[in-house]
Amino acid sequence: MSHFVTVKDGARIFYKDWGTGQPIVFAHGWPLSSDAWDPQMLFMGQNGFRVIAHDRRSHGRSSQTWDGNNMDTYADDLAAVLEQAEAKDAILVGHSTGGGEVAHYVGRHGSSRVAKVVLVGAVPPLMLQTAGNPEGTPLDVFDGIRKGTGGDRSQFFQDLATPFFGANRDGNAVTQGMRDSFWLQGMLGGVKGQYDCVREFSEVDYSEDLKKIDVPTLVIHGDDDQIVPIKAAAEKSIKLLANGTLKVYPGAPHGLTSTHADQFNADLLAFAKA
């Protein structure tokens, strides 16, 4: 079934809640929606798990808010979804920006409802290039994303699908359907919230959140991720996690949950059952 939870500022957060069993809660990447998790929700639901996924505020079917498009509020919105759904012993799965959201949720709200965490192509600990993070991405790249989002957003999202899925690599298996789904999900979101979110996935440092994750954590990343390069992300995150396991997918792009869905689903199922 599909639901909404109304949070303290009046925003309505959309979420899907299907099946029965131990809950697996999915947090999507930018600029997408919970629909990005369709391959995983179907597969894990068919394998005996309850699957829950929300649309981040200003994304998908959730309220398009002018204010509150920041990681503190995202984490609080996720907390509201988990509370309304009465989700306990949950496995939290975050892709890209959703990885920051999951990490910050645990850092801000603790792990009382959480059994395990999965970070896939996730932005933590910090995407931005700084003196202390020379492997990061320069600020002008993110300024370009803001310009594209605030300008011809439709064309920008169509173009962004190419590096997102690795369609510019030889031998790729990217379909037009993947591209179309990316564009459609992106265009369903609100431009102000998507614009604001660029700062949240690029300039927020999640190092302290990672240190607070006290449950088993699986980190999955493609070593050909052109959006969130592995050297500034997974390779650093794994060093900050108390109980983390890193699994690298050779040649995989940022959107590996689509391009490598079978492999990722199998790894997610194995980790969930372990």
Short mmCIF file of C-alpha atoms in Angstrom, two decimals:
data_model
loop_
_atom_site.label_atom_id
_atom_site.label_comp_id
_atom_site.label_asym_id
_atom_site.label_seq_id
_atom_site.Cartn_x
_atom_site.Cartn_y
_atom_site.Cartn_z
CA MET A 1 0.00 0.00 0.00
CA SER A 2 0.96 3.64 -0.40
CA HIS A 3 0.83 6.10 2.48
CA PHE A 4 1.64 9.66 3.52
CA VAL A 5 2.97 10.90 6.83
CA THR A 6 2.48 14.57 7.72
CA VAL A 7 5.58 15.94 9.45
CA LYS A 8 5.91 18.87 11.84
CA ASP A 9 6.16 21.63 9.21
CA GLY A 10 3.06 20.31 7.42
CA ALA A 11 4.89 18.58 4.57
CA ARG A 12 3.45 15.26 3.45
CA ILE A 13 5.99 12.51 2.85
CA PHE A 14 4.91 9.72 0.50
CA TYR A 15 6.01 6.16 1.14
CA LYS A 16 5.30 2.62 -0.05
CA ASP A 17 4.92 -0.17 2.47
CA TRP A 18 4.59 -3.64 0.98
CA GLY A 19 4.78 -7.20 2.22
CA THR A 20 5.48 -8.71 5.60
CA GLY A 21 8.55 -9.78 7.54
CA GLN A 22 11.64 -7.90 8.64
CA PRO A 23 11.47 -4.37 7.18
CA ILE A 24 13.97 -3.14 4.63
CA VAL A 25 13.78 0.63 4.27
CA PHE A 26 15.17 2.26 1.13
CA ALA A 27 16.39 5.86 0.71
CA HIS A 28 16.83 6.99 -2.90
CA GLY A 29 19.38 9.15 -4.66
CA TRP A 30 19.10 12.61 -6.20
CA PRO A 31 17.00 13.66 -8.15
CA LEU A 32 14.98 10.45 -8.08
CA SER A 33 12.16 8.91 -6.05
CA SER A 34 11.30 5.64 -4.33
CA ASP A 35 10.55 4.22 -7.80
CA ALA A 36 14.31 3.93 -8.30
CA TRP A 37 14.13 0.96 -5.92
CA ASP A 38 11.55 -1.02 -7.92
CA PRO A 39 13.93 -3.91 -8.78
CA GLN A 40 14.99 -4.26 -5.14
CA MET A 41 11.54 -3.85 -3.57
CA LEU A 42 10.00 -6.48 -5.81
CA PHE A 43 12.86 -8.92 -5.29
CA MET A 44 13.17 -8.51 -1.52
CA GLY A 45 9.39 -8.53 -1.08
CA GLN A 46 9.21 -11.79 -2.98
CA ASN A 47 11.88 -13.18 -0.68
CA GLY A 48 9.93 -12.66 2.51
CA PHE A 49 10.80 -9.12 3.58
CA ARG A 50 8.61 -6.11 4.24
CA VAL A 51 9.80 -3.33 1.91
CA ILE A 52 9.37 0.38 2.64
CA ALA A 53 10.56 3.31 0.53
CA HIS A 54 9.73 7.00 0.75
CA ASP A 55 10.04 9.95 -1.59
CA ARG A 56 12.33 12.53 0.00
CA ARG A 57 10.61 15.88 0.44
CA SER A 58 10.58 17.84 -2.84
CA HIS A 59 11.12 14.58 -4.72
CA GLY A 60 8.58 12.26 -6.31
CA ARG A 61 5.12 12.46 -4.76
CA SER A 62 6.09 14.16 -1.51
CA SER A 63 5.39 17.83 -0.82
CA GLN A 64 7.46 20.32 -2.78
CA THR A 65 8.70 22.53 0.04
CA TRP A 66 10.45 25.88 -0.24
CA ASP A 67 12.17 25.45 3.12
CA GLY A 68 13.51 22.44 4.97
CA ASN A 69 15.40 20.88 2.07
CA ASN A 70 18.37 19.96 4.24
CA MET A 71 19.81 16.80 5.70
CA ASP A 72 18.61 17.41 9.27
CA THR A 73 15.03 17.62 8.00
CA TYR A 74 15.49 14.66 5.63
CA ALA A 75 16.63 12.55 8.59
CA ASP A 76 13.68 13.74 10.67
CA ASP A 77 11.29 12.94 7.81
CA LEU A 78 12.73 9.43 7.62
CA ALA A 79 12.29 9.09 11.36
CA ALA A 80 8.63 10.06 10.96
CA VAL A 81 8.15 7.40 8.27
CA LEU A 82 9.74 4.72 10.46
CA GLU A 83 7.63 5.76 13.43
CA GLN A 84 4.33 5.77 11.54
CA ALA A 85 5.18 2.45 9.91
CA GLU A 86 6.18 1.06 13.33
CA ALA A 87 9.32 -0.31 11.67
CA LYS A 88 11.64 -2.12 14.06
CA ASP A 89 14.76 -4.23 13.50
CA ALA A 90 14.97 -2.50 10.11
CA ILE A 91 17.64 -2.78 7.47
CA LEU A 92 18.29 0.71 6.12
CA VAL A 93 19.52 0.90 2.52
CA GLY A 94 20.71 4.22 1.10
CA HIS A 95 21.90 4.99 -2.41
CA SER A 96 23.92 8.11 -3.19
CA THR A 97 22.26 11.03 -1.36
CA GLY A 98 20.13 8.42 0.37
CA GLY A 99 23.33 7.03 1.85
CA GLY A 100 23.94 10.39 3.49
CA GLU A 101 20.34 10.41 4.68
CA VAL A 102 20.64 6.95 6.24
CA ALA A 103 23.96 7.80 7.89
CA HIS A 104 22.61 11.08 9.25
CA TYR A 105 19.44 9.38 10.47
CA VAL A 106 21.53 7.05 12.64
CA GLY A 107 23.80 9.89 13.71
CA ARG A 108 20.82 12.06 14.68
CA HIS A 109 18.25 9.52 15.91
CA GLY A 110 20.32 6.50 16.90
CA SER A 111 19.97 2.86 15.91
CA SER A 112 17.18 1.66 18.21
CA ARG A 113 15.04 0.77 15.16
CA VAL A 114 17.97 -0.39 13.02
CA ALA A 115 19.47 -3.87 12.65
CA LYS A 116 21.78 -3.31 9.68
CA VAL A 117 22.79 -0.61 7.19
CA VAL A 118 23.66 -0.79 3.47
CA LEU A 119 25.39 2.13 1.75
CA VAL A 120 25.53 1.83 -2.03
CA GLY A 121 27.23 4.42 -4.23
CA ALA A 122 26.80 6.62 -1.19
CA VAL A 123 28.05 10.20 -0.80
CA PRO A 124 29.62 9.90 2.70
CA PRO A 125 31.89 10.89 4.14
CA LEU A 126 32.30 14.06 2.00
CA MET A 127 32.06 14.62 -1.74
CA LEU A 128 33.52 18.15 -1.83
CA GLN A 129 37.20 18.65 -2.54
CA THR A 130 38.87 20.44 0.37
CA ALA A 131 42.38 20.76 1.72
CA GLY A 132 41.67 17.79 3.95
CA ASN A 133 39.80 15.87 1.24
CA PRO A 134 41.88 16.29 -1.95
CA GLU A 135 40.22 13.23 -3.54
CA GLY A 136 36.89 15.05 -3.54
CA THR A 137 35.09 16.80 -6.40
CA PRO A 138 35.73 20.54 -6.97
CA LEU A 139 33.01 23.00 -5.97
CA ASP A 140 32.61 24.28 -9.54
CA VAL A 141 31.25 20.86 -10.55
CA PHE A 142 28.44 21.20 -8.02
CA ASP A 143 27.87 24.81 -9.09
CA GLY A 144 27.37 23.39 -12.59
CA ILE A 145 24.79 20.93 -11.25
CA ARG A 146 22.95 23.80 -9.59
CA LYS A 147 23.05 25.79 -12.85
CA GLY A 148 21.70 22.84 -14.81
CA THR A 149 18.98 22.15 -12.28
CA GLY A 150 17.87 25.76 -12.18
CA GLY A 151 18.03 26.18 -15.95
CA ASP A 152 16.93 23.67 -18.59
CA ARG A 153 16.31 21.02 -15.95
CA SER A 154 14.71 18.58 -18.37
CA GLN A 155 17.69 18.50 -20.74
CA PHE A 156 20.12 18.48 -17.83
CA PHE A 157 18.52 15.35 -16.38
CA GLN A 158 18.53 13.68 -19.79
CA ASP A 159 22.26 14.41 -20.13
CA LEU A 160 23.05 13.38 -16.55
CA ALA A 161 21.63 9.91 -17.14
CA THR A 162 24.66 9.13 -19.35
CA PRO A 163 27.39 9.21 -16.67
CA PHE A 164 24.93 8.08 -13.98
CA PHE A 165 24.48 4.71 -15.69
CA GLY A 166 27.86 4.61 -17.43
CA ALA A 167 26.29 4.81 -20.88
CA ASN A 168 29.50 6.46 -22.12
CA ARG A 169 31.52 3.30 -21.42
CA ASP A 170 32.22 0.56 -23.94
CA GLY A 171 30.13 -2.56 -23.47
CA ASN A 172 27.54 -0.91 -21.25
CA ALA A 173 24.08 -2.46 -20.88
CA VAL A 174 22.18 0.79 -20.40
CA THR A 175 18.69 0.82 -21.89
CA GLN A 176 16.53 3.68 -23.06
CA GLY A 177 14.09 2.64 -20.37
CA MET A 178 16.67 3.33 -17.65
CA ARG A 179 17.29 6.77 -19.11
CA ASP A 180 13.59 7.52 -19.43
CA SER A 181 12.88 6.43 -15.87
CA PHE A 182 15.69 8.63 -14.54
CA TRP A 183 14.34 11.64 -16.42
CA LEU A 184 10.73 11.01 -15.41
CA GLN A 185 11.53 10.60 -11.74
CA GLY A 186 13.68 13.71 -11.79
CA MET A 187 11.00 15.83 -13.44
CA LEU A 188 8.41 14.78 -10.84
CA GLY A 189 10.40 16.56 -8.16
CA GLY A 190 10.34 20.24 -7.25
CA VAL A 191 13.06 22.45 -8.64
CA LYS A 192 13.68 24.41 -5.40
CA GLY A 193 14.11 21.29 -3.30
CA GLN A 194 16.34 19.63 -5.89
CA TYR A 195 18.44 22.79 -6.15
CA ASP A 196 18.85 22.99 -2.37
CA CYS A 197 19.68 19.29 -2.14
CA VAL A 198 22.86 19.75 -4.18
CA ARG A 199 24.52 21.30 -1.13
CA GLU A 200 23.34 18.43 1.07
CA PHE A 201 24.96 15.70 -1.02
CA SER A 202 28.11 17.65 -1.83
CA GLU A 203 29.13 19.91 1.05
CA VAL A 204 27.86 18.09 4.16
CA ASP A 205 30.48 16.06 6.04
CA TYR A 206 29.02 12.77 7.29
CA SER A 207 32.16 11.54 9.02
CA GLU A 208 30.75 11.82 12.54
CA ASP A 209 27.52 10.11 11.46
CA LEU A 210 29.48 7.15 10.09
CA LYS A 211 31.32 6.81 13.39
CA LYS A 212 27.98 6.53 15.20
CA ILE A 213 26.71 3.62 13.10
CA ASP A 214 26.99 0.73 15.56
CA VAL A 215 25.32 -2.03 13.52
CA PRO A 216 26.73 -4.24 10.73
CA THR A 217 27.14 -2.14 7.60
CA LEU A 218 27.66 -3.24 4.00
CA VAL A 219 29.29 -0.69 1.70
CA ILE A 220 28.89 -1.34 -2.03
CA HIS A 221 30.42 0.88 -4.70
CA GLY A 222 31.32 0.66 -8.37
CA ASP A 223 34.93 1.43 -9.15
CA ASP A 224 33.85 3.28 -12.30
CA ASP A 225 31.37 5.55 -10.50
CA GLN A 226 31.55 8.86 -12.39
CA ILE A 227 29.14 10.65 -10.03
CA VAL A 228 30.47 9.69 -6.59
CA PRO A 229 34.08 8.57 -7.14
CA ILE A 230 34.98 5.63 -4.93
CA LYS A 231 38.25 7.08 -3.60
CA ALA A 232 36.49 9.97 -1.85
CA ALA A 233 33.53 7.87 -0.76
CA ALA A 234 33.48 4.14 -0.01
CA GLU A 235 37.22 3.80 0.44
CA LYS A 236 37.09 6.46 3.16
CA SER A 237 33.75 5.49 4.69
CA ILE A 238 34.86 1.94 5.39
CA LYS A 239 37.65 3.28 7.61
CA LEU A 240 35.15 5.18 9.78
CA LEU A 241 32.67 2.36 10.31
CA ALA A 242 32.88 0.24 13.46
CA ASN A 243 31.55 -2.88 11.73
CA GLY A 244 31.75 -2.37 8.00
CA THR A 245 32.34 -4.58 4.97
CA LEU A 246 33.34 -3.12 1.60
CA LYS A 247 32.33 -4.80 -1.65
CA VAL A 248 33.58 -3.24 -4.88
CA TYR A 249 31.87 -3.91 -8.21
CA PRO A 250 34.51 -3.76 -10.97
CA GLY A 251 33.48 -1.47 -13.81
CA ALA A 252 30.13 -0.61 -12.24
CA PRO A 253 28.64 2.89 -12.54
CA HIS A 254 26.80 5.04 -10.03
CA GLY A 255 23.42 3.62 -11.01
CA LEU A 256 24.46 0.03 -10.30
CA THR A 257 21.16 -0.80 -8.59
CA SER A 258 19.73 -0.74 -12.12
CA THR A 259 22.66 -1.80 -14.31
CA HIS A 260 23.81 -4.52 -11.89
CA ALA A 261 20.43 -5.23 -10.29
CA ASP A 262 20.80 -9.02 -10.17
CA GLN A 263 24.22 -8.85 -8.52
CA PHE A 264 23.16 -6.18 -6.05
CA ASN A 265 19.91 -7.95 -5.20
CA ALA A 266 21.77 -11.16 -4.46
CA ASP A 267 24.27 -9.35 -2.23
CA LEU A 268 21.49 -7.47 -0.43
CA LEU A 269 19.57 -10.69 0.21
CA ALA A 270 22.63 -12.47 1.51
CA PHE A 271 23.46 -9.59 3.86
CA ALA A 272 19.87 -9.32 5.07
CA LYS A 273 19.76 -13.03 5.89
CA ALA A 274 23.21 -13.20 7.48
#
